[in-house]
Amino acid sequence: MIAVWGLTWKELVRKRVTLMTIIMTVLFWIAYWFIADAIAGGEVNVATSMNLFENFARSAMIMTLGFFFGAFAVSFLSIFSSVAAVTGEAEQGVLQSVLARPITRWKWFLGRWLGFVSYVALYAFLLFSSIILISWAETGVLFNMMVYFKSLLFFMSVIPLLVSLTMLGSCYLSPLGNGIWMTMLFGMGWLGSTIGRFMSTGRIQMKGMQTLETITGLIKLAMPADTLQQRMLNELFSISELRGLYNINAELSIFSINGAASNSFLIYCGIYTAALLGIGILIMRRKDF
């Protein structure tokens, strides 16, 4: 299993998706630094009691924009790195030669899963750190390290979910079909979560609200990626602790943080991810190639 894990890393390093991700990330860093500089007013502000909330609001806006891109980058890398995990290997004849060796199918599948998850997790860590550093350089605002650690875990929590779902899809769908399916499902999840956030702020008033709430709730159950992202931002900006003292959502406007995953929903996401991985392993053990 460790050998499969290592081979998956070597395969990902050689893939074009990695090269494209690096290029787009560098372009993002350049553009993001200019945007952060514009929001911060072009100078570093030392946080004092007089401008504490102003600097906090600027830092929150900068990081919210950064993580808006970051969530998409990490999610798409999770999807497209593992989109051909099973059928792509089978179509090229690689899978048949590997399975002929003395390695059980579940170990091969789990080794691949660990390779994809750890590879994207490293990218997520670098992206998370860069967004924090750019925001700190422009605003001078630095949060508690434990807050960053918890936020990083929530930022990464979407990776095993998406990789498990994509690898499960790759047991039946071609790489192209699986990529389209996962992209549309992710888009539906983001749209459902966005509609839910607007509904929770009272900006949408229309007939059939209950039906709409049911639909968005079902979508979030199927694709909870954006709900996890909202929980990450909630933890990062300590929304719960600041409630009643300062309303950061008034500053963030359309990027306001609503609909964060509750602790019960986090448990559901853990069970959902484990179930997807377990089903994928079960299918892999019984499927003929």
PDB file of N, CA and C in Angstrom, residues 1 4-5 8 85-86 95 98-99 103-116 163-171 276-285 289:
ATOM      1  N   MET A   1       0.827  -1.211   0.000  1.00  0.00           N
ATOM      2  CA  MET A   1       0.000   0.000   0.000  1.00  0.00           C
ATOM      3  C   MET A   1       0.863   1.264   0.000  1.00  0.00           C
ATOM      4  N   VAL A   4       2.122   1.876  -3.484  1.00  0.00           N
ATOM      5  CA  VAL A   4       1.084   2.477  -4.338  1.00  0.00           C
ATOM      6  C   VAL A   4       0.929   3.959  -4.012  1.00  0.00           C
ATOM      7  N   TRP A   5       1.004   4.265  -2.732  1.00  0.00           N
ATOM      8  CA  TRP A   5       0.945   5.662  -2.273  1.00  0.00           C
ATOM      9  C   TRP A   5       2.054   6.485  -2.944  1.00  0.00           C
ATOM     10  N   THR A   8       1.560   6.909  -6.677  1.00  0.00           N
ATOM     11  CA  THR A   8       0.518   7.903  -6.967  1.00  0.00           C
ATOM     12  C   THR A   8       1.097   9.309  -6.932  1.00  0.00           C
ATOM     13  N   ALA A  85      -8.811   7.575 -11.552  1.00  0.00           N
ATOM     14  CA  ALA A  85      -8.138   6.666 -10.620  1.00  0.00           C
ATOM     15  C   ALA A  85      -8.329   5.197 -10.964  1.00  0.00           C
ATOM     16  N   VAL A  86      -9.519   4.808 -11.428  1.00  0.00           N
ATOM     17  CA  VAL A  86      -9.802   3.391 -11.685  1.00  0.00           C
ATOM     18  C   VAL A  86      -9.985   3.131 -13.178  1.00  0.00           C
ATOM     19  N   LEU A  95      -3.945  -1.007 -14.781  1.00  0.00           N
ATOM     20  CA  LEU A  95      -4.572  -1.626 -13.621  1.00  0.00           C
ATOM     21  C   LEU A  95      -4.463  -3.143 -13.669  1.00  0.00           C
ATOM     22  N   VAL A  98      -1.046  -4.253 -12.644  1.00  0.00           N
ATOM     23  CA  VAL A  98      -0.790  -4.037 -11.215  1.00  0.00           C
ATOM     24  C   VAL A  98      -1.499  -5.077 -10.370  1.00  0.00           C
ATOM     25  N   LEU A  99      -2.768  -5.357 -10.708  1.00  0.00           N
ATOM     26  CA  LEU A  99      -3.550  -6.305  -9.911  1.00  0.00           C
ATOM     27  C   LEU A  99      -3.076  -7.738 -10.077  1.00  0.00           C
ATOM     28  N   ILE A 103      -0.790  -8.040  -4.545  1.00  0.00           N
ATOM     29  CA  ILE A 103      -1.325  -6.935  -3.738  1.00  0.00           C
ATOM     30  C   ILE A 103      -2.841  -7.011  -3.784  1.00  0.00           C
ATOM     31  N   THR A 104      -3.460  -6.919  -2.638  1.00  0.00           N
ATOM     32  CA  THR A 104      -4.924  -7.007  -2.593  1.00  0.00           C
ATOM     33  C   THR A 104      -5.540  -5.735  -3.163  1.00  0.00           C
ATOM     34  N   ARG A 105      -6.733  -5.872  -3.694  1.00  0.00           N
ATOM     35  CA  ARG A 105      -7.376  -4.739  -4.356  1.00  0.00           C
ATOM     36  C   ARG A 105      -7.677  -3.595  -3.380  1.00  0.00           C
ATOM     37  N   TRP A 106      -8.089  -3.946  -2.169  1.00  0.00           N
ATOM     38  CA  TRP A 106      -8.440  -2.878  -1.230  1.00  0.00           C
ATOM     39  C   TRP A 106      -7.196  -2.079  -0.825  1.00  0.00           C
ATOM     40  N   LYS A 107      -6.056  -2.762  -0.750  1.00  0.00           N
ATOM     41  CA  LYS A 107      -4.820  -2.035  -0.435  1.00  0.00           C
ATOM     42  C   LYS A 107      -4.424  -1.116  -1.585  1.00  0.00           C
ATOM     43  N   TRP A 108      -4.627  -1.580  -2.811  1.00  0.00           N
ATOM     44  CA  TRP A 108      -4.325  -0.731  -3.970  1.00  0.00           C
ATOM     45  C   TRP A 108      -5.226   0.501  -3.958  1.00  0.00           C
ATOM     46  N   PHE A 109      -6.512   0.281  -3.731  1.00  0.00           N
ATOM     47  CA  PHE A 109      -7.478   1.385  -3.727  1.00  0.00           C
ATOM     48  C   PHE A 109      -7.160   2.375  -2.599  1.00  0.00           C
ATOM     49  N   LEU A 110      -6.876   1.860  -1.406  1.00  0.00           N
ATOM     50  CA  LEU A 110      -6.584   2.727  -0.258  1.00  0.00           C
ATOM     51  C   LEU A 110      -5.250   3.458  -0.450  1.00  0.00           C
ATOM     52  N   GLY A 111      -4.282   2.777  -1.069  1.00  0.00           N
ATOM     53  CA  GLY A 111      -3.004   3.438  -1.348  1.00  0.00           C
ATOM     54  C   GLY A 111      -3.174   4.602  -2.296  1.00  0.00           C
ATOM     55  N   ARG A 112      -3.994   4.399  -3.312  1.00  0.00           N
ATOM     56  CA  ARG A 112      -4.290   5.492  -4.251  1.00  0.00           C
ATOM     57  C   ARG A 112      -4.995   6.643  -3.529  1.00  0.00           C
ATOM     58  N   TRP A 113      -5.966   6.296  -2.681  1.00  0.00           N
ATOM     59  CA  TRP A 113      -6.727   7.307  -1.936  1.00  0.00           C
ATOM     60  C   TRP A 113      -5.784   8.126  -1.046  1.00  0.00           C
ATOM     61  N   LEU A 114      -4.904   7.457  -0.338  1.00  0.00           N
ATOM     62  CA  LEU A 114      -3.946   8.165   0.522  1.00  0.00           C
ATOM     63  C   LEU A 114      -3.026   9.060  -0.300  1.00  0.00           C
ATOM     64  N   GLY A 115      -2.628   8.587  -1.468  1.00  0.00           N
ATOM     65  CA  GLY A 115      -1.765   9.399  -2.325  1.00  0.00           C
ATOM     66  C   GLY A 115      -2.453  10.663  -2.786  1.00  0.00           C
ATOM     67  N   PHE A 116      -3.676  10.552  -3.254  1.00  0.00           N
ATOM     68  CA  PHE A 116      -4.416  11.733  -3.726  1.00  0.00           C
ATOM     69  C   PHE A 116      -4.677  12.714  -2.575  1.00  0.00           C
ATOM     70  N   VAL A 163     -12.222  13.391  -2.876  1.00  0.00           N
ATOM     71  CA  VAL A 163     -11.439  12.296  -3.455  1.00  0.00           C
ATOM     72  C   VAL A 163     -12.216  10.981  -3.362  1.00  0.00           C
ATOM     73  N   SER A 164     -12.877  10.747  -2.230  1.00  0.00           N
ATOM     74  CA  SER A 164     -13.666   9.515  -2.076  1.00  0.00           C
ATOM     75  C   SER A 164     -14.797   9.463  -3.086  1.00  0.00           C
ATOM     76  N   LEU A 165     -15.489  10.583  -3.252  1.00  0.00           N
ATOM     77  CA  LEU A 165     -16.615  10.634  -4.182  1.00  0.00           C
ATOM     78  C   LEU A 165     -16.141  10.483  -5.629  1.00  0.00           C
ATOM     79  N   THR A 166     -15.012  11.121  -5.957  1.00  0.00           N
ATOM     80  CA  THR A 166     -14.488  11.032  -7.324  1.00  0.00           C
ATOM     81  C   THR A 166     -13.987   9.630  -7.633  1.00  0.00           C
ATOM     82  N   MET A 167     -13.292   9.008  -6.677  1.00  0.00           N
ATOM     83  CA  MET A 167     -12.805   7.647  -6.919  1.00  0.00           C
ATOM     84  C   MET A 167     -13.958   6.657  -7.030  1.00  0.00           C
ATOM     85  N   LEU A 168     -15.015   6.881  -6.269  1.00  0.00           N
ATOM     86  CA  LEU A 168     -16.197   6.025  -6.398  1.00  0.00           C
ATOM     87  C   LEU A 168     -16.802   6.164  -7.794  1.00  0.00           C
ATOM     88  N   GLY A 169     -16.891   7.397  -8.285  1.00  0.00           N
ATOM     89  CA  GLY A 169     -17.412   7.622  -9.634  1.00  0.00           C
ATOM     90  C   GLY A 169     -16.518   7.008 -10.696  1.00  0.00           C
ATOM     91  N   SER A 170     -15.205   7.012 -10.450  1.00  0.00           N
ATOM     92  CA  SER A 170     -14.277   6.477 -11.448  1.00  0.00           C
ATOM     93  C   SER A 170     -14.355   4.957 -11.566  1.00  0.00           C
ATOM     94  N   CYS A 171     -15.052   4.302 -10.648  1.00  0.00           N
ATOM     95  CA  CYS A 171     -15.241   2.847 -10.771  1.00  0.00           C
ATOM     96  C   CYS A 171     -16.183   2.499 -11.918  1.00  0.00           C
ATOM     97  N   LEU A 276     -18.481   6.547   1.569  1.00  0.00           N
ATOM     98  CA  LEU A 276     -18.064   6.624   0.165  1.00  0.00           C
ATOM     99  C   LEU A 276     -16.786   5.820  -0.064  1.00  0.00           C
ATOM    100  N   LEU A 277     -15.828   5.974   0.852  1.00  0.00           N
ATOM    101  CA  LEU A 277     -14.568   5.228   0.725  1.00  0.00           C
ATOM    102  C   LEU A 277     -14.826   3.723   0.851  1.00  0.00           C
ATOM    103  N   GLY A 278     -15.670   3.340   1.816  1.00  0.00           N
ATOM    104  CA  GLY A 278     -15.964   1.920   2.004  1.00  0.00           C
ATOM    105  C   GLY A 278     -16.669   1.311   0.800  1.00  0.00           C
ATOM    106  N   ILE A 279     -17.630   2.054   0.233  1.00  0.00           N
ATOM    107  CA  ILE A 279     -18.341   1.558  -0.958  1.00  0.00           C
ATOM    108  C   ILE A 279     -17.378   1.423  -2.130  1.00  0.00           C
ATOM    109  N   GLY A 280     -16.493   2.404  -2.267  1.00  0.00           N
ATOM    110  CA  GLY A 280     -15.506   2.347  -3.350  1.00  0.00           C
ATOM    111  C   GLY A 280     -14.613   1.117  -3.228  1.00  0.00           C
ATOM    112  N   ILE A 281     -14.158   0.814  -2.013  1.00  0.00           N
ATOM    113  CA  ILE A 281     -13.320  -0.373  -1.794  1.00  0.00           C
ATOM    114  C   ILE A 281     -14.107  -1.650  -2.093  1.00  0.00           C
ATOM    115  N   LEU A 282     -15.371  -1.680  -1.650  1.00  0.00           N
ATOM    116  CA  LEU A 282     -16.208  -2.863  -1.887  1.00  0.00           C
ATOM    117  C   LEU A 282     -16.409  -3.103  -3.381  1.00  0.00           C
ATOM    118  N   ILE A 283     -16.687  -2.023  -4.124  1.00  0.00           N
ATOM    119  CA  ILE A 283     -16.867  -2.162  -5.574  1.00  0.00           C
ATOM    120  C   ILE A 283     -15.571  -2.617  -6.232  1.00  0.00           C
ATOM    121  N   MET A 284     -14.456  -2.050  -5.771  1.00  0.00           N
ATOM    122  CA  MET A 284     -13.158  -2.399  -6.357  1.00  0.00           C
ATOM    123  C   MET A 284     -12.844  -3.877  -6.163  1.00  0.00           C
ATOM    124  N   ARG A 285     -13.247  -4.443  -5.021  1.00  0.00           N
ATOM    125  CA  ARG A 285     -12.948  -5.850  -4.735  1.00  0.00           C
ATOM    126  C   ARG A 285     -13.757  -6.793  -5.622  1.00  0.00           C
ATOM    127  N   PHE A 289     -12.288  -6.338 -14.474  1.00  0.00           N
ATOM    128  CA  PHE A 289     -11.638  -5.394 -15.400  1.00  0.00           C
ATOM    129  C   PHE A 289     -11.095  -6.132 -16.609  1.00  0.00           C
TER     130      PHE A 289
END
